mmCIF file of C-alpha atoms and ligand atoms in Angstrom:
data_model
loop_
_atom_site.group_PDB
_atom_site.id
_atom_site.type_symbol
_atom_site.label_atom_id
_atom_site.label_comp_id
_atom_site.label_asym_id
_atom_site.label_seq_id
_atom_site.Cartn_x
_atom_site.Cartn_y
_atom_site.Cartn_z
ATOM 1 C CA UNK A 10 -4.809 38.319 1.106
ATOM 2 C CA UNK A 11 -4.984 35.077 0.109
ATOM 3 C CA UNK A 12 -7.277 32.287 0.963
ATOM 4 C CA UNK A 13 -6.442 28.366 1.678
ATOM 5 C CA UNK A 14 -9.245 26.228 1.733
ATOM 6 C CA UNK A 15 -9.352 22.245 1.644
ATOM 7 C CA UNK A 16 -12.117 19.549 1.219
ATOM 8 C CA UNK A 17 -12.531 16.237 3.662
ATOM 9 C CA UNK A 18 -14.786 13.739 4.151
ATOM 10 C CA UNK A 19 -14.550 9.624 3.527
ATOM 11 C CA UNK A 20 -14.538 7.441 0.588
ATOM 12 C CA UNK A 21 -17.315 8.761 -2.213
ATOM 13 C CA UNK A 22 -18.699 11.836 -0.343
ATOM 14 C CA UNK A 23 -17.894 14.666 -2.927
ATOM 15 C CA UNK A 24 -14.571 15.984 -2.018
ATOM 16 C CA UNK A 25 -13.469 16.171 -5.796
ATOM 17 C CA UNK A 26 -16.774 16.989 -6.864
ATOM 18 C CA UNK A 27 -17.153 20.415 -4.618
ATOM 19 C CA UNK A 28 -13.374 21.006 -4.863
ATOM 20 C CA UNK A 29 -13.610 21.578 -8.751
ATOM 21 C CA UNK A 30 -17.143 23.163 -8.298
ATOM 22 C CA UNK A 31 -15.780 25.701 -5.909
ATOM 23 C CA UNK A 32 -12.437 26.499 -8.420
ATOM 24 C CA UNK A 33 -15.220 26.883 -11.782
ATOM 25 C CA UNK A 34 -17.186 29.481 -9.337
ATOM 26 C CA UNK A 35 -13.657 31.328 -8.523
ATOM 27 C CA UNK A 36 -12.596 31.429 -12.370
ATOM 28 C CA UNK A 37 -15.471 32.544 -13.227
ATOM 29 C CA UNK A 38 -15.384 35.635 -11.347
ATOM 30 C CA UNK A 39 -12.086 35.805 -12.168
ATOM 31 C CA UNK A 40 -10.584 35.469 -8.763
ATOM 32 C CA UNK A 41 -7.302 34.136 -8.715
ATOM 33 C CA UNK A 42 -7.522 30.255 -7.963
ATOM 34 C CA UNK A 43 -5.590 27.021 -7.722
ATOM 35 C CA UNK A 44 -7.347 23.358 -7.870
ATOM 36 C CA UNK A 45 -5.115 21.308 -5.833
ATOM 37 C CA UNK A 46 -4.933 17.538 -4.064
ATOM 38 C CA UNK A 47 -3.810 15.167 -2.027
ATOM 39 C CA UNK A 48 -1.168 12.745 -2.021
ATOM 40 C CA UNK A 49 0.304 13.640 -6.191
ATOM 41 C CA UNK A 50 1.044 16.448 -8.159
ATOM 42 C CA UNK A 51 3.781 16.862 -7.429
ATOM 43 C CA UNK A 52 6.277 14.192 -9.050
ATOM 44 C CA UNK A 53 7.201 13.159 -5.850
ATOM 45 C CA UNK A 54 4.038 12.782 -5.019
ATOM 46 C CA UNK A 55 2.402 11.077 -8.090
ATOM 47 C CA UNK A 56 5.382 8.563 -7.231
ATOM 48 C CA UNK A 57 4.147 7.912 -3.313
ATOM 49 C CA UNK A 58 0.681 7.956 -4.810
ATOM 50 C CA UNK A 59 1.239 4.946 -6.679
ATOM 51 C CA UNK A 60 2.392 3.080 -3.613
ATOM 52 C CA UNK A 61 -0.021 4.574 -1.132
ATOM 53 C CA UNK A 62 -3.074 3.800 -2.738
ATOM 54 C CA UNK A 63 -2.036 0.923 -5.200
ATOM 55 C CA UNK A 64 0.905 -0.974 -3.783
ATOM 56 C CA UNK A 65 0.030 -4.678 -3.594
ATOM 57 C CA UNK A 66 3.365 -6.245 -3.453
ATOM 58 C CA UNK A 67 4.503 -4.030 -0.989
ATOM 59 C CA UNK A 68 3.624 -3.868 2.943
ATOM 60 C CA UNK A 69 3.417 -0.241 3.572
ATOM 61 C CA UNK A 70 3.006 -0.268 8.265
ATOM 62 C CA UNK A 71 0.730 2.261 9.194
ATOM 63 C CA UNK A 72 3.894 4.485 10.510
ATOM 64 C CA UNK A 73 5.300 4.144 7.083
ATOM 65 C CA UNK A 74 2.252 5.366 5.725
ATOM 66 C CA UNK A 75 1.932 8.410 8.317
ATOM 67 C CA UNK A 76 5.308 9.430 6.933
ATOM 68 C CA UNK A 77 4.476 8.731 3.395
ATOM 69 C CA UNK A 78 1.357 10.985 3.033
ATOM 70 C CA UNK A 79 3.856 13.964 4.796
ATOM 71 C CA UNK A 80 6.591 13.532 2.626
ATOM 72 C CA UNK A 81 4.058 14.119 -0.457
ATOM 73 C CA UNK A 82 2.389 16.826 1.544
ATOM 74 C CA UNK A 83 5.721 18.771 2.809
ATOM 75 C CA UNK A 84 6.709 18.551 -1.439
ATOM 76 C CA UNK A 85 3.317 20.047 -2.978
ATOM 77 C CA UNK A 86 3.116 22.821 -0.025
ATOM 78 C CA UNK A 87 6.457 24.107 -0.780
ATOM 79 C CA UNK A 88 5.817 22.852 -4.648
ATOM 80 C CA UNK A 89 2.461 24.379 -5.872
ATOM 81 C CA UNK A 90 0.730 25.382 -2.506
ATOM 82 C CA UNK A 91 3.163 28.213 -0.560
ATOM 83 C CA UNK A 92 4.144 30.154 -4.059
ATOM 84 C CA UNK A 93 0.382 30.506 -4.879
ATOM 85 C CA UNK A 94 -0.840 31.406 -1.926
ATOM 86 C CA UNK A 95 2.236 33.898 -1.911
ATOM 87 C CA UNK A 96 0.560 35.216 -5.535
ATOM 88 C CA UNK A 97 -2.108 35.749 -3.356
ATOM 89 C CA UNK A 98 -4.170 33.434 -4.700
ATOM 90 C CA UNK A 99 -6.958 31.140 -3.591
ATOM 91 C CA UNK A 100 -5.650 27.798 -2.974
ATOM 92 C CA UNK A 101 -8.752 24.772 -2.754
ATOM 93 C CA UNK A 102 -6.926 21.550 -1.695
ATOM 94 C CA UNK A 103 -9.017 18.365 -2.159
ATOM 95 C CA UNK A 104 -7.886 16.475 1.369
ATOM 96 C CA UNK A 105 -4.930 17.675 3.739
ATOM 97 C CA UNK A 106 -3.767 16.808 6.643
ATOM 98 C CA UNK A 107 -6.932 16.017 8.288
ATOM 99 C CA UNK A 108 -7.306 13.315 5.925
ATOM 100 C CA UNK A 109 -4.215 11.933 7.842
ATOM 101 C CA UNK A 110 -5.356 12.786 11.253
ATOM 102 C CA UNK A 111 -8.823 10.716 10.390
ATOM 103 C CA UNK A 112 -7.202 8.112 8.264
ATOM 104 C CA UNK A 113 -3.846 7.149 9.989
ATOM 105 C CA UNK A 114 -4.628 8.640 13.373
ATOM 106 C CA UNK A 115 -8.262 7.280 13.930
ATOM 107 C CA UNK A 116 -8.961 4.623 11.182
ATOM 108 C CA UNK A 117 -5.179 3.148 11.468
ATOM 109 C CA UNK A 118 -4.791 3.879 15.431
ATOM 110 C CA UNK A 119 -1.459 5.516 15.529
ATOM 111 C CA UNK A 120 -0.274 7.542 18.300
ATOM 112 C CA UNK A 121 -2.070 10.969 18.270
ATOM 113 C CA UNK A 122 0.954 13.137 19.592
ATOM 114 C CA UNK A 123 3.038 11.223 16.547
ATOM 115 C CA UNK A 124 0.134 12.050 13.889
ATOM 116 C CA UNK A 125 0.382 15.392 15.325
ATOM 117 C CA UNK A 126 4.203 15.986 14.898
ATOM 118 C CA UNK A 127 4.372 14.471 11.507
ATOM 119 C CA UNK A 128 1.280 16.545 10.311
ATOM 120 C CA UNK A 129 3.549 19.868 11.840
ATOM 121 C CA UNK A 130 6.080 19.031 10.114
ATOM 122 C CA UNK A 131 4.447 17.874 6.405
ATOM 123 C CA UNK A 132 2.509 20.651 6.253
ATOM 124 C CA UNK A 133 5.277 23.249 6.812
ATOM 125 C CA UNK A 134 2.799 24.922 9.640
ATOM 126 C CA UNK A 135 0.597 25.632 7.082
ATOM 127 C CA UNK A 136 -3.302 25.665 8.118
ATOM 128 C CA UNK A 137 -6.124 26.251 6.511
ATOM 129 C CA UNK A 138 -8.202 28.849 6.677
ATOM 130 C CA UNK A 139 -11.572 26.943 6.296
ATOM 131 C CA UNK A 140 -12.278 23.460 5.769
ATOM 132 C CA UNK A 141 -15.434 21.513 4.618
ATOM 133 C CA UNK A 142 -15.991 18.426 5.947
ATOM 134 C CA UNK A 143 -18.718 16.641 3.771
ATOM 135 C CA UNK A 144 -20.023 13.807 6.061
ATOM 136 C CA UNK A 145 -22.383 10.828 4.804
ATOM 137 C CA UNK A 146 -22.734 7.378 5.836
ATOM 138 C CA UNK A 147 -19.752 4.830 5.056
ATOM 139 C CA UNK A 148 -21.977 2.809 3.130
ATOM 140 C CA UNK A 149 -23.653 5.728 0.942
ATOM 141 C CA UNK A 150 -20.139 7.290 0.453
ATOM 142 C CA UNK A 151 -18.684 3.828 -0.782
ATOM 143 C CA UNK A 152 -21.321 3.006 -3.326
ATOM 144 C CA UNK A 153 -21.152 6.220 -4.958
ATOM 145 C CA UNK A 154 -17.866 5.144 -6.447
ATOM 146 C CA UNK A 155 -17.271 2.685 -9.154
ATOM 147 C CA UNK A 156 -14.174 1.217 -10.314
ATOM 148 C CA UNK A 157 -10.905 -0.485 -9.134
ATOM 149 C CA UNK A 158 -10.760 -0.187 -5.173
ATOM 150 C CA UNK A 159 -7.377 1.140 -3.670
ATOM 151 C CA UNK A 160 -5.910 0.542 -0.714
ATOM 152 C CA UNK A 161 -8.392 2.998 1.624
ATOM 153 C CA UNK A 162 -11.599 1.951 -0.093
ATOM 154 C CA UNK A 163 -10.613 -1.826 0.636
ATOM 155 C CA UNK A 164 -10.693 -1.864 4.419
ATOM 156 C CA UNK A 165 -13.905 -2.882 6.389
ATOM 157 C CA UNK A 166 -16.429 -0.668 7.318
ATOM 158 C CA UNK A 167 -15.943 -0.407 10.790
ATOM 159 C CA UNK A 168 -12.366 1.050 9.616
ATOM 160 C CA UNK A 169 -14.242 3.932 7.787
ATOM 161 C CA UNK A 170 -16.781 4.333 10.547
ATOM 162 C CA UNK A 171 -13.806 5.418 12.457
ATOM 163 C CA UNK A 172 -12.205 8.096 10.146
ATOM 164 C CA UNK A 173 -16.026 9.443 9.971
ATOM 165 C CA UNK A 174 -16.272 9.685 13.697
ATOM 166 C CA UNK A 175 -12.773 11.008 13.731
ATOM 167 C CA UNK A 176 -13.618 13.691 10.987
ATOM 168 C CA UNK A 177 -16.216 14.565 13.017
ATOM 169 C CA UNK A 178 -14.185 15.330 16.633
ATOM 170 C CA UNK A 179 -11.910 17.076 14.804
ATOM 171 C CA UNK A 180 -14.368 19.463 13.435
ATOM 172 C CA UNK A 181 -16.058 19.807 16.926
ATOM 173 C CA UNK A 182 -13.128 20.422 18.460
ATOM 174 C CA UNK A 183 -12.369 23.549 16.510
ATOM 175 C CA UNK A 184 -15.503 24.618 14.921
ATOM 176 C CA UNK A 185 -13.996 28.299 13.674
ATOM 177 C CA UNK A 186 -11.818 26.615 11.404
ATOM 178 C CA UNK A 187 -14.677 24.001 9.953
ATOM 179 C CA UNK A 188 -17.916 23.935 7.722
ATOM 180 C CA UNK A 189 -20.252 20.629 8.279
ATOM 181 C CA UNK A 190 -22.080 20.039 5.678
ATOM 182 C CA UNK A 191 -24.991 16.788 5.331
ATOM 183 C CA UNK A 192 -23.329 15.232 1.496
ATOM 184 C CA UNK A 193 -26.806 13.416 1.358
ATOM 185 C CA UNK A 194 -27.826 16.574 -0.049
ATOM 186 C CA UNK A 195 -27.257 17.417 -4.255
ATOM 187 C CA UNK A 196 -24.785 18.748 -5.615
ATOM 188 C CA UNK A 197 -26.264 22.396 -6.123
ATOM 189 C CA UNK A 198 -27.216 22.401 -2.623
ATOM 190 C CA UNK A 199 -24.033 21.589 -1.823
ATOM 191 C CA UNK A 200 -22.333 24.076 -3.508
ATOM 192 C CA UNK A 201 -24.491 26.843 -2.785
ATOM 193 C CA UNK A 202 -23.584 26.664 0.874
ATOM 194 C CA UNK A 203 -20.174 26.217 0.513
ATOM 195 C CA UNK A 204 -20.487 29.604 -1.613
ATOM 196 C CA UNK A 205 -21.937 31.522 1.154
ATOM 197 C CA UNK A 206 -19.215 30.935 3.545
ATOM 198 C CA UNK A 207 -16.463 31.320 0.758
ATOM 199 C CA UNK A 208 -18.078 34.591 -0.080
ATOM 200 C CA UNK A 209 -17.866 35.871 3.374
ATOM 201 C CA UNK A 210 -14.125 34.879 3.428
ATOM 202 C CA UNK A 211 -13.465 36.944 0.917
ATOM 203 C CA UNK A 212 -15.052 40.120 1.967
ATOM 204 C CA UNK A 213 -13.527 39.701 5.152
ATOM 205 C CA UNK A 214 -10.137 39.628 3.843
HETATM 206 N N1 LIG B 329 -24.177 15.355 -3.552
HETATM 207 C C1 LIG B 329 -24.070 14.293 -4.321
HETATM 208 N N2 LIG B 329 -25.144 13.515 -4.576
HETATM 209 C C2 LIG B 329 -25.029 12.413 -5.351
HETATM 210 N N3 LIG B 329 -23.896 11.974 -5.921
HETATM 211 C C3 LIG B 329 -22.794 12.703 -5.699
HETATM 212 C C4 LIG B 329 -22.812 13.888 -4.885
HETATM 213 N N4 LIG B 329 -21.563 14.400 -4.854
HETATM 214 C C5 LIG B 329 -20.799 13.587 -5.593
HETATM 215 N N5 LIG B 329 -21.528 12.566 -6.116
HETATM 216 C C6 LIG B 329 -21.047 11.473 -6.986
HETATM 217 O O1 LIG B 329 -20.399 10.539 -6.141
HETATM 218 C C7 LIG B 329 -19.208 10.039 -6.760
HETATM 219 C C8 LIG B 329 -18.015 10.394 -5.879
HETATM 220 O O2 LIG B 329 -17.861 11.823 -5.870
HETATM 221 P P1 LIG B 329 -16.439 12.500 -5.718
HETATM 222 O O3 LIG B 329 -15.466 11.827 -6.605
HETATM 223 O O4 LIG B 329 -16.627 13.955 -5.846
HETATM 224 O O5 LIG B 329 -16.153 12.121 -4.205
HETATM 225 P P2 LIG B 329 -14.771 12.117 -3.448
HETATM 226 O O6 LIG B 329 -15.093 12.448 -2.042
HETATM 227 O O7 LIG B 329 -13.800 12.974 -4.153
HETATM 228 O O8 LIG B 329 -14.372 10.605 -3.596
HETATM 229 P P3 LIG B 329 -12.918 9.940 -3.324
HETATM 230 O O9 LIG B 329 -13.024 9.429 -1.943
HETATM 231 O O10 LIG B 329 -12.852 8.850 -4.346
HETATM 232 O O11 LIG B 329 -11.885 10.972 -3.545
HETATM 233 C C9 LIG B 329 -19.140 10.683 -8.139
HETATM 234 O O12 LIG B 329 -19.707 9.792 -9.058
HETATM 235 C C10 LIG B 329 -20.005 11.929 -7.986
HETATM 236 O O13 LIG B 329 -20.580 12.346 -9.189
HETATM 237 MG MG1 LIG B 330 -11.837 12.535 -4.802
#
């Protein structure tokens, strides 16, 4: 059976990081894996990419955005996602549609029953069967990163105190499905407890 398992948390607190460290541990073992992300891959989505997170000549509303992030998510579920999990594979997925949920729903303000209905139908009913939420200040999680800033990383910080507060409702609210875990902590650490819970995944299924 396979496995689909994504990554969320704000600006700078790992996602990538544990993503690729969690696909390494699977190849390793030789478990059958697939390193994935959100919005790109796809072409489609390398296209909306561009505008989503780099698009200064163009106003994107935060509807349009909602709609944006779904269109790239409905193309790399039926894309890459759906046939590998089909190969019964592991699929890890750096953000989904939490990330919209926290981002446009919470930090943005958008109607919750809309997020909802546009999440439904961009992720083809897909859900995941675990997610880690890595949570760490706004502040820690945005000095971690260096380089150009996109579109996200430029709002205020009140913006990305909401999609952290957000992040963290959602996982409250359905604690079966989600894995907390303090990103203050290193790397190894990190890893090593995202391990445990991966490793009881799979000798459950
Ligand atoms: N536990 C950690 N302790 C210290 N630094 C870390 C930790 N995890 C990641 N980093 C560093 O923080 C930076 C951001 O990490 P990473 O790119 O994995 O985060 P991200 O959540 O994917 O960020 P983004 O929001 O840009 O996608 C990188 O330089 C990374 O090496
Ligand atoms: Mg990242």
């Amino acid at each position: 059976m396979s496995l689909f398992i994504t990554f969320e948390g704000g600006e700078g607190s790992g996602k990538s990081s544990q993503a690729r460290a969690l696909y390494r541990r699977l190849n390793t073992l030789a478990i059958a894996a697939l390193l994935t992300h959100e919005p790109g891959v796809t072409r489609l989505g390398k296209r909306l990419t561009r505008l989503l997170k780099w698009a200064k000549d163009t106003d994107i509303s935060p509807a349009a955005e909602l709609l944006l992030f779904n269109a790239s998510r409905a193309q790399l579920i039926a894309e890459v996602v759906k046939p590998a999990l089909a190969e019964g594979k592991i699929v890890v997925c750096d953000r989904y549609y939490d990330s919209t949920t926290a981002y446009q729903g919470y930090g943005r303000g958008l109607d919750m029953n809309a997020v909802k209905a546009a999440n439904a139908t961009g992720s083809l009913g897909l859900k995941p069967s675990l997610t880690i939420l890595l949570d760490i200040p706004v502040e820690e999680g945005l000095a971690r990163k260096k380089g150009s800033k996109d579109r996200f990383e430029q709002e205020d910080i009140a913006f990305h105190n909401r999609v952290r507060e957000g992040y963290l409702k959602l996982a409250k609210d359905e604690p079966q499905r989600w894995l907390v875990i303090d990103s203050r902590q290193s790397k190894t650490k990190i890893a090593q407890i995202i391990w445990q819970r991966v490793t009881e995944l799979i000798k459950k299924r």
